[in-house]
Every structure is written in structure tokens, then in C-alpha cells.
Short mmCIF file of C-alpha atoms in Angstrom, two decimals:
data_model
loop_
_atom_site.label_atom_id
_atom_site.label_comp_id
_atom_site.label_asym_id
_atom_site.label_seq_id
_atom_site.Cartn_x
_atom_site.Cartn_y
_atom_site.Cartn_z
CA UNK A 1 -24.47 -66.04 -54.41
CA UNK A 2 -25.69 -63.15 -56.33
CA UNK A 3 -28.04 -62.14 -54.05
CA UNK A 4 -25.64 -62.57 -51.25
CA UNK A 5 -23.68 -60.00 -52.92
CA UNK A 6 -26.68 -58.02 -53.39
CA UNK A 7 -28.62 -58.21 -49.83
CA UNK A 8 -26.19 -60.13 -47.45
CA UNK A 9 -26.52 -62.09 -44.75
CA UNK A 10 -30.38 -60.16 -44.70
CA UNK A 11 -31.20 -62.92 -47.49
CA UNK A 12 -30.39 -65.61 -44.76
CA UNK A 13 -32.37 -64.70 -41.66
CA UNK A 14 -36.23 -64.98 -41.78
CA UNK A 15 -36.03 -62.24 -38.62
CA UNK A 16 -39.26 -59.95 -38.99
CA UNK A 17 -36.91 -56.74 -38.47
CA UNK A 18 -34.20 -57.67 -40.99
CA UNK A 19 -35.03 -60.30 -43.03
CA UNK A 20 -37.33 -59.90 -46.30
CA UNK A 21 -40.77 -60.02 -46.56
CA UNK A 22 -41.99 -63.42 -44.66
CA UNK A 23 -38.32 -65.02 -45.15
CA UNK A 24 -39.05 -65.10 -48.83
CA UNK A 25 -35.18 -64.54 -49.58
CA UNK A 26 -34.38 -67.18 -47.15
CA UNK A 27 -37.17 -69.53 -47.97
CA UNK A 28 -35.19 -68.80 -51.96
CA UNK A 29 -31.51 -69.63 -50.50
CA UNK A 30 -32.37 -72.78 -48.25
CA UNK A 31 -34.70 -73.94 -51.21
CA UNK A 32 -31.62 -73.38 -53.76
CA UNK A 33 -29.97 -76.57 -52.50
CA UNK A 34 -33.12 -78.55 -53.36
CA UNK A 35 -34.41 -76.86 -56.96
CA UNK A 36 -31.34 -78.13 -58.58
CA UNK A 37 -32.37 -81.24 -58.23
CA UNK A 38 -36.45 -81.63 -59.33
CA UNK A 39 -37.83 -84.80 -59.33
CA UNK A 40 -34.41 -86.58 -59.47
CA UNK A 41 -31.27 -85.28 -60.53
CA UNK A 42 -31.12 -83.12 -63.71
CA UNK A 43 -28.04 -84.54 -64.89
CA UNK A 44 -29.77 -87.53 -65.21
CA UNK A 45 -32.42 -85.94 -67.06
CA UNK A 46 -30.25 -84.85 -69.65
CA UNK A 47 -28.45 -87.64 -70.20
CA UNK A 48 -31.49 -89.54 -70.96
CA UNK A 49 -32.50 -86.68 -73.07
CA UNK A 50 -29.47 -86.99 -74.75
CA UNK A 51 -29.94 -90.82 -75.60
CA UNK A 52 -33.43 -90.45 -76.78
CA UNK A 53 -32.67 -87.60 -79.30
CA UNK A 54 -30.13 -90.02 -80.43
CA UNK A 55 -26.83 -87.29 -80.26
CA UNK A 56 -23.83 -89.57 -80.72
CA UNK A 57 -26.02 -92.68 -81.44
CA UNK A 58 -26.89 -94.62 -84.32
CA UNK A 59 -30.28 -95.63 -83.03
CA UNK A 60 -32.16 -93.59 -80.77
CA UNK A 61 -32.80 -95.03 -77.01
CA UNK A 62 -36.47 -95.46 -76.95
CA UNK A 63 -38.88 -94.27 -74.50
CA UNK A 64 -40.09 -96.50 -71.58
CA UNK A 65 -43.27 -98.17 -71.75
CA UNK A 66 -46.22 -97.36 -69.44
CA UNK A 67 -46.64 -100.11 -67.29
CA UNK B 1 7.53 -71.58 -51.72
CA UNK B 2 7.36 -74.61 -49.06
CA UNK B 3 3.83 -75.34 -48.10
CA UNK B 4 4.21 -78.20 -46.18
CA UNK B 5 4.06 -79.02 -42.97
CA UNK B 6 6.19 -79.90 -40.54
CA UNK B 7 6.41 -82.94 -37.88
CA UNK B 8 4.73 -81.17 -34.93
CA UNK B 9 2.16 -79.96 -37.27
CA UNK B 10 1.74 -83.00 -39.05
CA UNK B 11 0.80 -84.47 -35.23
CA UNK B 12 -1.41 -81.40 -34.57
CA UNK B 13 -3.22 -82.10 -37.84
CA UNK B 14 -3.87 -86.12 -36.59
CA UNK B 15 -4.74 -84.85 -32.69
CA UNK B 16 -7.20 -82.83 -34.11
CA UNK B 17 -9.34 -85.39 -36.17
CA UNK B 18 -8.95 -87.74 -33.73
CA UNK B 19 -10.76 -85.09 -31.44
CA UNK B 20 -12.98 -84.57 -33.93
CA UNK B 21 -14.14 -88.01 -34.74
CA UNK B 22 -14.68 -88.73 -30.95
CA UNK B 23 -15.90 -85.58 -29.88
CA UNK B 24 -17.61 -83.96 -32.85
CA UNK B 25 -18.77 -86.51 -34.96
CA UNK B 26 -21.72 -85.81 -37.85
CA UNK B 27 -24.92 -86.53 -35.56
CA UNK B 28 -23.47 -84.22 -32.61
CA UNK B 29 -22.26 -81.37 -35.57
CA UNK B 30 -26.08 -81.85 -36.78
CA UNK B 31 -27.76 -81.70 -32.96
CA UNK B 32 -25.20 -78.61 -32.72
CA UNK B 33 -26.66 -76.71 -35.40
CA UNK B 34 -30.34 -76.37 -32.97
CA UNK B 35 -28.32 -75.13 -30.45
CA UNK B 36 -28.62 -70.97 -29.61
CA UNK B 37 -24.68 -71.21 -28.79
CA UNK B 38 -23.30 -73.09 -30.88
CA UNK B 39 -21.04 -75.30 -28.71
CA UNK B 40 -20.86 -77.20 -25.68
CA UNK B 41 -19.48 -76.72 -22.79
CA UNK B 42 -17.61 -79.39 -22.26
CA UNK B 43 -16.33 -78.94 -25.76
CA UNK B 44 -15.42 -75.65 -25.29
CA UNK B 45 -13.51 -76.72 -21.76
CA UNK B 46 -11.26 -79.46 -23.58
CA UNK B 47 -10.37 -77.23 -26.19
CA UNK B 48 -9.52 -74.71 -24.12
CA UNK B 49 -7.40 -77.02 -21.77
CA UNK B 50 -6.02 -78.34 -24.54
CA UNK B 51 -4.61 -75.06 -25.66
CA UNK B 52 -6.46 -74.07 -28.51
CA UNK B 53 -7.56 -71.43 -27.93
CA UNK B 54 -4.27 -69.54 -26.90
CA UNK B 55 -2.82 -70.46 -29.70
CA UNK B 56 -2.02 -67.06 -31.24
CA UNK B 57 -1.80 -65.40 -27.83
CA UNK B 58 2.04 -64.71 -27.17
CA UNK B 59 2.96 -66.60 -24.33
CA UNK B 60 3.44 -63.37 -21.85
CA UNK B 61 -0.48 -63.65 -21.77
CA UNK B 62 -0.70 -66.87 -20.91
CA UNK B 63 -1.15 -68.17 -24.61
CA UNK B 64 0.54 -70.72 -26.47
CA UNK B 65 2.76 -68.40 -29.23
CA UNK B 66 2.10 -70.70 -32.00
CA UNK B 67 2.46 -69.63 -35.73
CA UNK B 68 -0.29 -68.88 -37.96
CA UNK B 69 0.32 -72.15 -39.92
CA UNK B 70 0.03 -74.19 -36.21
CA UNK B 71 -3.41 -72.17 -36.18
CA UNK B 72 -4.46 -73.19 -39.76
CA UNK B 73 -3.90 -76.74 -39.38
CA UNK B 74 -6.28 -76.45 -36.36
CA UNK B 75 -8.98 -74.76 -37.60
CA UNK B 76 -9.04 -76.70 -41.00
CA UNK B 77 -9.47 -79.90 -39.10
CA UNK B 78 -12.53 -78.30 -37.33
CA UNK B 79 -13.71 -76.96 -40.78
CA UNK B 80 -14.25 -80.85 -41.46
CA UNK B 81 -17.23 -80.35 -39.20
CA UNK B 82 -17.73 -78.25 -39.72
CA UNK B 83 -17.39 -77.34 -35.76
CA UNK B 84 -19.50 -74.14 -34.90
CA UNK B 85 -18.95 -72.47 -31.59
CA UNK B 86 -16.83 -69.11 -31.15
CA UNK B 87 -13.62 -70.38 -31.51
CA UNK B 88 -12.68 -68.54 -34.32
CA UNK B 89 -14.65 -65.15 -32.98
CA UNK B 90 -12.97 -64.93 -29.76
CA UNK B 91 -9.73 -67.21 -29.82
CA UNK B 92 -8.70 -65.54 -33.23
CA UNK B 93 -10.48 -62.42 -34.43
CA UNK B 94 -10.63 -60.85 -31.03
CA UNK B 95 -7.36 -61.53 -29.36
CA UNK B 96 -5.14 -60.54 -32.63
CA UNK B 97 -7.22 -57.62 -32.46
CA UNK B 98 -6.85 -56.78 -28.47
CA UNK B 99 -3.07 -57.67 -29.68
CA UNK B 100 -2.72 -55.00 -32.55
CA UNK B 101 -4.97 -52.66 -30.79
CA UNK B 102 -4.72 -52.73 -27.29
CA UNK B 103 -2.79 -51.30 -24.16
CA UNK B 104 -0.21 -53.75 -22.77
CA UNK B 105 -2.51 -53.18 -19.62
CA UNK B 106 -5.48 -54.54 -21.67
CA UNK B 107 -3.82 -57.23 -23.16
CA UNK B 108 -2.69 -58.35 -19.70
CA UNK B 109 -6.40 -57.98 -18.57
CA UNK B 110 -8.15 -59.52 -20.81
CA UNK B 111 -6.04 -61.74 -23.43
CA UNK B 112 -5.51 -64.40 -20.56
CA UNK B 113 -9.31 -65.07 -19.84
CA UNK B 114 -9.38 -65.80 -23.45
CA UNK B 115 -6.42 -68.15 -23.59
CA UNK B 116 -8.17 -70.13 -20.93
CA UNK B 117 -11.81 -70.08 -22.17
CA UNK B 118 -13.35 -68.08 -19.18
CA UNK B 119 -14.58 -65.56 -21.18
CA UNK B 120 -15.79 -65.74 -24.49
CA UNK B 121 -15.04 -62.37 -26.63
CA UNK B 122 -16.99 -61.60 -30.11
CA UNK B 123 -16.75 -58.47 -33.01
CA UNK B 124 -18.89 -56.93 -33.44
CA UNK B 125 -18.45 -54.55 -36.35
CA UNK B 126 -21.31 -54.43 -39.12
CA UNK B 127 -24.26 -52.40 -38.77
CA UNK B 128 -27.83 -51.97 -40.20
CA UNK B 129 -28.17 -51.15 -43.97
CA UNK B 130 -24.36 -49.92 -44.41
CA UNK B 131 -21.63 -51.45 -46.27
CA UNK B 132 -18.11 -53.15 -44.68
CA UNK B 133 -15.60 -50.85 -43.92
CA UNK B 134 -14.85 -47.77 -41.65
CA UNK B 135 -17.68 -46.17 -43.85
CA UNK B 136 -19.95 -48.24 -42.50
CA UNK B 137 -19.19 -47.92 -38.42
CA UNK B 138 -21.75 -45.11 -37.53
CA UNK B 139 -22.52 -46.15 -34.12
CA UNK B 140 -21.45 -43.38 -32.03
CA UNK B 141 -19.72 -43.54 -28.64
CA UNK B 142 -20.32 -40.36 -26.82
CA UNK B 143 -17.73 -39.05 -24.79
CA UNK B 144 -19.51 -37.78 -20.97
CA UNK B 145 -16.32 -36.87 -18.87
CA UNK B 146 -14.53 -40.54 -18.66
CA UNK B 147 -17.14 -42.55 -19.75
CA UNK B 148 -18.81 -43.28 -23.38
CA UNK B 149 -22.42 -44.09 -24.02
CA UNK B 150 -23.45 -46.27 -26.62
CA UNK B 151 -27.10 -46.01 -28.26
CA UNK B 152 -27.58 -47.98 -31.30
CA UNK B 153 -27.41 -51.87 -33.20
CA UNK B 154 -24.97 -53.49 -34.47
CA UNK B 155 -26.96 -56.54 -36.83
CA UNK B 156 -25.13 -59.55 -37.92
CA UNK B 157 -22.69 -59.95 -35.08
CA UNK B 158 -20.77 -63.72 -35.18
CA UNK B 159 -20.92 -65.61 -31.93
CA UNK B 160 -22.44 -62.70 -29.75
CA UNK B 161 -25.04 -65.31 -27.89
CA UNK B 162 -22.51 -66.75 -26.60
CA UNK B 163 -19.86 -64.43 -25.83
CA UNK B 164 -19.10 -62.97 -22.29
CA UNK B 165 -17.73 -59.61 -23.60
CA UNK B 166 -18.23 -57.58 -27.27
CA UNK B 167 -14.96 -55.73 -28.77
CA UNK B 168 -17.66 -52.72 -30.77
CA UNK B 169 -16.50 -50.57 -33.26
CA UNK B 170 -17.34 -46.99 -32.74
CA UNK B 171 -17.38 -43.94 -34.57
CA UNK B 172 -15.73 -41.36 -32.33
CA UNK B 173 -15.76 -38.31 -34.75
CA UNK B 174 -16.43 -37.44 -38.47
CA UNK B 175 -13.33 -38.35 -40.06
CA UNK B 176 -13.58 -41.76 -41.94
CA UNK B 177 -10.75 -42.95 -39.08
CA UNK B 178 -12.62 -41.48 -36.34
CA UNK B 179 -12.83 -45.11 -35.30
CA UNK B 180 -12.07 -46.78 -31.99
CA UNK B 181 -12.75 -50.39 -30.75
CA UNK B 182 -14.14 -50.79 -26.85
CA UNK B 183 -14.32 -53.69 -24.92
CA UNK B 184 -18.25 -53.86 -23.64
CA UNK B 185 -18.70 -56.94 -21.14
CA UNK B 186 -22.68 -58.16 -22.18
CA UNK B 187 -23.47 -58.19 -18.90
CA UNK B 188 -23.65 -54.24 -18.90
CA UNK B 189 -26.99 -52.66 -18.01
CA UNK B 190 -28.83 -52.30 -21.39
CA UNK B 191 -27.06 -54.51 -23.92
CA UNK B 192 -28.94 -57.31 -25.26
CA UNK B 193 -27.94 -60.16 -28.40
CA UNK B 194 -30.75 -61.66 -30.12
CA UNK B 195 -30.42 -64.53 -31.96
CA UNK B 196 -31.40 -64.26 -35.85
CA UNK B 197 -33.20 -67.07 -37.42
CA UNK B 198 -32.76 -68.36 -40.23
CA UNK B 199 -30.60 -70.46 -43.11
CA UNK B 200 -27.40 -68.80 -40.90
CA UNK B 201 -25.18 -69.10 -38.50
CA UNK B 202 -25.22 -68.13 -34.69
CA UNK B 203 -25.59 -64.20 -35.99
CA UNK B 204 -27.31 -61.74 -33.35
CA UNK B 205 -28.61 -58.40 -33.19
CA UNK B 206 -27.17 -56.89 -30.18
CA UNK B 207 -28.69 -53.69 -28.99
CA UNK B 208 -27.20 -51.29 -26.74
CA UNK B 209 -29.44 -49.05 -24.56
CA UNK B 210 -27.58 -45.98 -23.12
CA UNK B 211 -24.56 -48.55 -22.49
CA UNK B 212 -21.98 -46.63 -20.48
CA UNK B 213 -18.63 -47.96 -20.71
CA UNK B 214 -15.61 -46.65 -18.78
CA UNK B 215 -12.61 -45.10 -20.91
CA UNK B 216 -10.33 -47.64 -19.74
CA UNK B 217 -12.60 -49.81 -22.18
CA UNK B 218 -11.95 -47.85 -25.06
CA UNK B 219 -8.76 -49.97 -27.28
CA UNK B 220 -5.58 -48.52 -26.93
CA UNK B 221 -6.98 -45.28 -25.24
CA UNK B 222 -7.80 -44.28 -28.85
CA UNK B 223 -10.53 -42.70 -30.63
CA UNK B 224 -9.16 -43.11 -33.76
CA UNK B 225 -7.77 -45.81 -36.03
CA UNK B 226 -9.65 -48.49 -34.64
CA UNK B 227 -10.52 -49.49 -38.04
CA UNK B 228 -6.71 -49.45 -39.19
CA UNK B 229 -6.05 -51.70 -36.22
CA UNK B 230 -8.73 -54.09 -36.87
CA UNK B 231 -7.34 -54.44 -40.53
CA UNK B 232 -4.02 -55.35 -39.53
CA UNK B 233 -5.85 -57.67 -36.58
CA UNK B 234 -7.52 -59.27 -39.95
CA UNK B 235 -4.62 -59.26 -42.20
CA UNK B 236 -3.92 -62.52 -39.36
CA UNK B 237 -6.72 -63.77 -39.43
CA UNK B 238 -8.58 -64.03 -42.44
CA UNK B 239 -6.66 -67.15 -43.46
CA UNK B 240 -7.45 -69.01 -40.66
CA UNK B 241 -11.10 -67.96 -40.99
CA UNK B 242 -10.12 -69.77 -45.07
CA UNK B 243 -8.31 -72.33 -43.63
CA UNK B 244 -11.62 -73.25 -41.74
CA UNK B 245 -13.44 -73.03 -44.97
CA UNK B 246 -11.01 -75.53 -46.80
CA UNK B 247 -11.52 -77.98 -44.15
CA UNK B 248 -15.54 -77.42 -44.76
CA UNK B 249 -14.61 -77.70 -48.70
CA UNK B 250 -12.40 -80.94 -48.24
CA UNK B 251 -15.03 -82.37 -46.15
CA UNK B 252 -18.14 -81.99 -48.59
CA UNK B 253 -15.37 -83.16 -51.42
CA UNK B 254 -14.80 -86.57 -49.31
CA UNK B 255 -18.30 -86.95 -48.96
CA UNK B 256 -19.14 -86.60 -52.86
CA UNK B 257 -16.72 -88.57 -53.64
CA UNK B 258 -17.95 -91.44 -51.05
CA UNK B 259 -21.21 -91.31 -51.91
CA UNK B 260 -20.73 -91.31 -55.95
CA UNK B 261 -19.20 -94.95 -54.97
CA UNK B 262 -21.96 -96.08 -53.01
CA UNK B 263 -25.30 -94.70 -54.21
CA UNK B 264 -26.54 -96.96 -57.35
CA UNK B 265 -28.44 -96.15 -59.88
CA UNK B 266 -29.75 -97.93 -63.33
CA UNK B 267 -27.20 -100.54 -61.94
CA UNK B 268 -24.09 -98.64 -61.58
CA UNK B 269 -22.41 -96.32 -58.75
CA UNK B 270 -23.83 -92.58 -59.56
CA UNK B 271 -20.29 -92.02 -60.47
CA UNK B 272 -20.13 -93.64 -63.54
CA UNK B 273 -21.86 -90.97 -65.02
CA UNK B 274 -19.69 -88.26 -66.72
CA UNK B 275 -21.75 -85.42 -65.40
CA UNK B 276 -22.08 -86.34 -61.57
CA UNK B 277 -17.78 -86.64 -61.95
CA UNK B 278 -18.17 -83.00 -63.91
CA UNK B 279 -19.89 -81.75 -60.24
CA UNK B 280 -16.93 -83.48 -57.97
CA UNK B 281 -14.41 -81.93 -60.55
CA UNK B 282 -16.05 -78.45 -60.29
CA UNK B 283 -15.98 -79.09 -56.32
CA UNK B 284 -11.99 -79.98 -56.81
CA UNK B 285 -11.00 -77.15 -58.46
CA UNK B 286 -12.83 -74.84 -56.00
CA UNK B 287 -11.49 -76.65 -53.21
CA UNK B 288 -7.88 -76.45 -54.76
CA UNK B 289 -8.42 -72.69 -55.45
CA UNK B 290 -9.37 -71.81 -51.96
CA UNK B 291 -6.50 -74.18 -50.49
CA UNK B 292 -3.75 -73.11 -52.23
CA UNK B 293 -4.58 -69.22 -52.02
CA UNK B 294 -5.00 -69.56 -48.30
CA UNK B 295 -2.14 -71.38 -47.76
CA UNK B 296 0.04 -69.09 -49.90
CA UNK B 297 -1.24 -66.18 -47.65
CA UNK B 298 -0.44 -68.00 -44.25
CA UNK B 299 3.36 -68.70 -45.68
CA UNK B 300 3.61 -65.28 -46.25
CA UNK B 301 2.74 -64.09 -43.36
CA UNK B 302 4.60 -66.48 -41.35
CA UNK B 303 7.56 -65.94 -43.36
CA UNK B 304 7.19 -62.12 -42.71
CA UNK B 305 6.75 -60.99 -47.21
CA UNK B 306 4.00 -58.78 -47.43
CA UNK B 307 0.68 -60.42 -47.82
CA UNK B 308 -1.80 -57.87 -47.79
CA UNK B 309 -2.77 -59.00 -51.65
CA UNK B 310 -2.39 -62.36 -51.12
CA UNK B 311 -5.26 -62.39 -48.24
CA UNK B 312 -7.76 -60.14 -49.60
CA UNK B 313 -7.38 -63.04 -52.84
CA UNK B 314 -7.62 -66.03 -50.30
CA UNK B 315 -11.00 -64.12 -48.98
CA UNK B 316 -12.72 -63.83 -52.00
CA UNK B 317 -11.49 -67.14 -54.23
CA UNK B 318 -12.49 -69.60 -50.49
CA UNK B 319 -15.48 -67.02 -49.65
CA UNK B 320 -16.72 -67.94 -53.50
CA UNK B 321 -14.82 -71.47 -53.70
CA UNK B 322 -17.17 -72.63 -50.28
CA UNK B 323 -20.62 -71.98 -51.83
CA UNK B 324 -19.70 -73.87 -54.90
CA UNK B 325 -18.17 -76.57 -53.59
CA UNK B 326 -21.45 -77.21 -51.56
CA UNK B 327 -23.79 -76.56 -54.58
CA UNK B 328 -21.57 -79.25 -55.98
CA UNK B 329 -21.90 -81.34 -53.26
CA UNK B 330 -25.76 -80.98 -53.67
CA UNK B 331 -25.88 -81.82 -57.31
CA UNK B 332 -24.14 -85.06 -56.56
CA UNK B 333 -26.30 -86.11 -53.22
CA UNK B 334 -29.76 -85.07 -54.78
CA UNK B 335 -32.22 -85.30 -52.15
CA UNK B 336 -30.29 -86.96 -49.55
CA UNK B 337 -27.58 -83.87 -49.68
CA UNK B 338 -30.91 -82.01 -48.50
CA UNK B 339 -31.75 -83.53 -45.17
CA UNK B 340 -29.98 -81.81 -42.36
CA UNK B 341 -29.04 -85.38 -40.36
CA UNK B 342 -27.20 -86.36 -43.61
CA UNK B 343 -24.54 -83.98 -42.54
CA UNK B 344 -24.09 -81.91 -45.47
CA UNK B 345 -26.64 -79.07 -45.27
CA UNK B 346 -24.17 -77.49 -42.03
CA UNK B 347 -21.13 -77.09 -44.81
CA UNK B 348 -23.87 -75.52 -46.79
CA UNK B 349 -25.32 -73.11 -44.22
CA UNK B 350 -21.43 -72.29 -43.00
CA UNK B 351 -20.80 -71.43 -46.95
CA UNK B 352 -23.84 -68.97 -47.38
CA UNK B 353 -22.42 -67.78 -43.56
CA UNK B 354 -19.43 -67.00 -43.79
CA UNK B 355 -19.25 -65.63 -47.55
CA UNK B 356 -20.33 -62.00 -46.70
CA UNK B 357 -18.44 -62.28 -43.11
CA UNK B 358 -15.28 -60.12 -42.51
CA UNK B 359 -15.72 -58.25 -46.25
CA UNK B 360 -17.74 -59.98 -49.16
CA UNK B 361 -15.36 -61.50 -52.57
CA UNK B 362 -15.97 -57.94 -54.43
CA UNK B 363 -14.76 -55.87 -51.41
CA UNK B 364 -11.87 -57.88 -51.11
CA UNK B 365 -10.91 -57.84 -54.59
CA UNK B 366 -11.44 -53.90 -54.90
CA UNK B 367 -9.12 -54.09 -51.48
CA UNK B 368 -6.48 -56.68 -53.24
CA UNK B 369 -6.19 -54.43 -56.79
CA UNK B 370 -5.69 -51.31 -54.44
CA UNK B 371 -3.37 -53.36 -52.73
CA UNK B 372 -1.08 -54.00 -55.73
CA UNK B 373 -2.12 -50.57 -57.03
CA UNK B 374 -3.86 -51.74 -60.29
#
């Protein structure tokens, strides 16, 4: 939303006259709704990360074995 | 403060899902979104038949004379869709501004063709690299004897594909309110809309090449305070343009919520896990901030208080509350959130839309502290 507030609805269109450069700031918003989830959720991530540090646990969860 | 609804409404609340659910479910909202206009029209015959597009047309111009909370009910149902097409642009934004700024000879000329759906009116207001407001109208309408000629862009305009006729704001002198609205039917020898690609929403260049346009088109015989009458023309219909939003936000909300039951993962629904319900909380309290300020708004102005303040906050807190309920939404879908037949990715492109449309959050806010003179 920031750069909504910065470029408007110009960061939305990939139009050659008023959009940026190749539809990079629209390639950046449409791409948003995917990057906050890489490779699975990062929530997930963290909670794993969480578990394996051992925060709150008594034992730390280990790691999974390579198959 | 009574915010709730009353038995007619309640019905008009039901009529419209059940419309909805027949006539725009997800797959036709997601065929919708490849389509130039936005709508079909069949679609846009059955609404109009059914009324709903009068709605806030008095009844002297062949409208319904409903209230603005009739109006809100309607167009959060078809925020569920969320339904594109220029309802909004022409059944709301145009006619309450033909209402507040128009002769009673225009209104009678044009505010019944948009009560029945023959023609199809848009606003279009913003222009190339300048900011909202009356600031930013530089387009100039100059005067030849009894006719005006228009040479210039306006970028961004809403719904202009598919409208029949354009209500253009004008700069008619150097004053800030040298301002005036005209009525330009598309048709006219050298305007043109072209559609703008992109992550957005049915927004058009339109171009107008020596456009002449007859005085009589010209708002109210006015060539000033066009902007002033467009404001008050908002002041009505921002909060249905939130009330649409809600619906989006309540939608996205339901669909978190549904699929945080049904999506497992290491053995359990998704929504076991304390941080997805953090996301759906986050979407709840955006969804309750836009509801409640838009609905606060609406009873004002229904009720006839001042609610100048009380839209320019519904604006900004739905404008801001829409994007994050979707990036919500998206944290708790994942991937599937990101493919456009799962149905959520339209919310999300309406969010990014409509958050700059009519006045971005920090205009509004600067507009709302002026308001109550902070």
C-alpha cells in the first residue's frame, strides 16, 4: 500500500504510456500476494523454527531426516 | 445510534444474495474479470429491471427514492463478489452528482436513462501526473460562442469502456473553483477510452480530440463550483462505494475462515495453528473497522447529522481495511489464495482498485481533520 500512496493506480497498470518501466511496479503488486508465502507458508516456517530452537520447550524438536 | 436494519431491508439484503448466488456465482465473477466491460448484459438488464439502479434517483425521474442505507445493503451484497460492472459509476456516483449539480432540465434528460439502464454514465475526474482535488482538474474547456472544446486526457477513469456518456470535470478559469462538470456522450467525434492493463480494474484512458460539446452540456449552466458539487455528490456516495468494500472484506473473511477448516496440514485443519487464526483476526478487525465506520456514516446521513467527518474516516479506515483484509486472506490460502479461478485474487485486485479511487486514506484524513478543524 505504500507505493499505492506513493504512485497510484500507475503501480497497477502495465500500460506502456502510464505504467512503470515494463510493468515492473505491477509485476511488484500482483507478485505481493504470492512472496508472502515462499515455498509454503511462513507462518509455518516459524513455528517450526520455533520448536527446533526449543523456545517454550524442554527438549528441542529435532530436525527431519533425509530420506 | 441504531444500525440495524429494518424488515424491507432485511428482505433486500436476502433478494440480493439469492441473485448473487444464481446469477453471479465465483466461476462467472472469475470469467468476468477477462471481460473489457466488466458486466453482462443480461446482468446489467435484470438489475436494472429490477430497480437497482434507480435506487437513489428521486422518483420524479423515474427512480426508486430509496435511502442511502436501502443502497448500502445492495451494494454490500454485490461486494460479496465482488460484482464488477458500472453499477456503482453510473447508478451512484453519476446520478447523485447530475442530482446536486444539475438543471432540473438535465436531471429530467438524463437521470431517467440511468434509472432504466439505457445509458451507462461514468466520472471521469483524475488526470495525468496531478493529485485529487480541484487542484488537480486542468483540463480546459474552451468557451467558442455556445459551445466548449475539450483537448486533453483524463487517465484512470472507472467504468469508461463501458459507459454511453462521461460527466468530465473541467477547468473553466484560473481560480481553484473555476470548475464545471459537462455531460460528453462517447459517441462524440474525437473521444476515445482505452482500456488499461494491468493488476486493476476496468480503468481507461479516455482522450478527447477537439471534442465540442454544446453549453446545454455544461452541469448546471455553471463554470464554476463543479468541484464543490461533486463533493457534496460524494459526501452520498462514498459509503456506498465502502459499503461495497465491506461486502468484498466479509467475503474474503468467510472464505478464510472456510478454508482454515478444511485445508489439512501435519494432520490438523490449518486453523489450529495460532498464527494462521492471528491472520483471520487481523482480517476481523479490519473488516469490523471498515463496517462500522461506513455504517456510522450512512446513519448519519440518512438521519440528516452532519457527516462530512464521519465519511472522509469511512474512506480511508475501508480504503486501508480492504487491502489488509485480502493480504490476510492470502497469508491464510498460501498458494491456492493465488490462482485467479480460486476466487480470491478479484477481492484482491478490487482492494488495490479501489484504494486510491475517489481520494486516497491520507487525502481523506487531511479532508476529515479539516473537517473537525483539528
Amino acid at each position: 500500500s505504500a507505493i499505492l500512496e506513493a504512485v497510484g493506480l500507475a503501480a497497477l497498470t502495465t500500460d506502456p504510456q502510464w505504467g512503470s518501466d515494463e510493468g515492473f511496479l505491477e509485476g511488484q503488486q500482483r507478485n505481493g500476494i504470492v512472496a508472502v508465502h515462499p515455498g509454503g507458508t511462513a507462518d509455518i516456517q516459524k513455528v517450526e523454527m520455533a520448536r527446533r530452537i526449543g523456545i517454550g520447550r524442554a527438549t528441542r524438536h529435532a530436525a527431519g531426516k533425509v530420506a | 445510534m441504531d444500525l440495524s436494519l429494518n424488515e424491507h431491508q432485511r428482505m433486500l439484503e436476502q433478494s440480493v444474495r439469492g441473485f448473487m448466488e444464481r446469477r453471479a456465482p465465483r466461476d462467472k465473477i472469475v470469467a468476468l474479470q477477462r471481460s473489457e466491460v466488466g458486466y453482462e448484459a443480461e446482468t446489467w438488464k435484470t438489475i436494472a429491471e429490477l430497480g437497482w439502479l434507480a435506487m437513489l434517483i428521486p422518483e420524479r425521474y423515474g427512480g426508486g427514492g430509496a435511502s442511502l442505507t436501502d443502497a448500502a445493503v445492495l451494494y454490500q451484497e454485490l461486494g460479496r463478489g465482488p460484482l464488477p460492472g458500472p453499477f456503482f459509476s453510473s447508478g451512484v456516483l453519476s446520478a447523485l452528482t447530475l442530482l446536486e449539480a444539475g438543471s432540473e432540465e438535465q436531471r429530467r434528460r438524463f437521470l431517467p436513462a440511468i434509472a432504466s439502464g439505457d445509458q451507462i454514465f461514468a466520472a471521469a475526474i483524475t488526470e495525468p501526473a496531478r493529485s485529487w482535488g480541484p487542484q488537480g482538474i486542468a483540463l480546459t474547456a474552451e468557451r467558442h460562442g455556445d459551445r466548449y472544446r475539450l483537448n486533453g486526457v483524463k487517465l484512470f477513469v472507472n467504468d469508461a469502456v463501458a459507459a454511453t456518456h462521461l460527466i468530465v470535470a473541467v477547468r473553466t478559469g484560473p481560480a481553484l473553483d473555476d470548475t464545471g462538470l459537462l455531460v460528453v456522450d462517447k459517441r462524440a467525434q474525437g473521444v476515445s477510452a482505452r482500456p488499461l492493463t494491468g493488476f486493476l480494474g476496468w480503468q481507461a484512458e479516455v482522450s478527447f480530440h477537439n471534442v465540442e460539446i454544446g453549453a446545454e452540456g455544461l452541469l448546471g449552466e455553471r463554470e464554476n463550483h463543479g468541484w464543490t458539487a461533486l463533493a457534496r455528490a460524494m459526501e452520498r456516495a462514498l459509503p456506498i462505494l465502502c459499503a461495497y468494500q465491506v461486502g468484498s472484506c466479509q467475503a474474503v473473511f468467510e472464505m478464510s475462515v472456510q478454508y482454515s477448516q478444511t485445508r489439512i496440514q501435519f494432520g490438523v485443519p490449518i486453523g489450529r495453528f495460532q498464527r494462521v487464526q492471528d491472520h483471520i483476526i487481523r482480517l476481523v478487525n479490519h473488516l469490523d473497522a471498515a463496517r462500522w465506520t461506513t455504517w456510522e456514516a450512512i446513519w448519519k446521513l440518512d438521519s440528516g447529522r452532519p457527516a462530512a467527518a464521519s465519511v472522509h474516516m469511512a474512506k480511508a479506515v475501508t480504503a486501508e481495511a480492504h487491502i489488509e483484509a485480502c493480504n490476510a486472506a492470502h497469508e491464510v490460502h498460501a498458494g491456492i489464495g493465488s490462482s485467479l479461478e480460486y476466487g480470491l485474487v478479484p477481492h484482491t485486485q478490487a482492494s488495490r482498485t479501489l484504494f486510491n479511487y475517489l481520494g486516497d486514506p491520507k487525502w481523506h484524513k487531511r479532508q476529515m481533520a479539516a473537517t473537525l478543524e483539528w
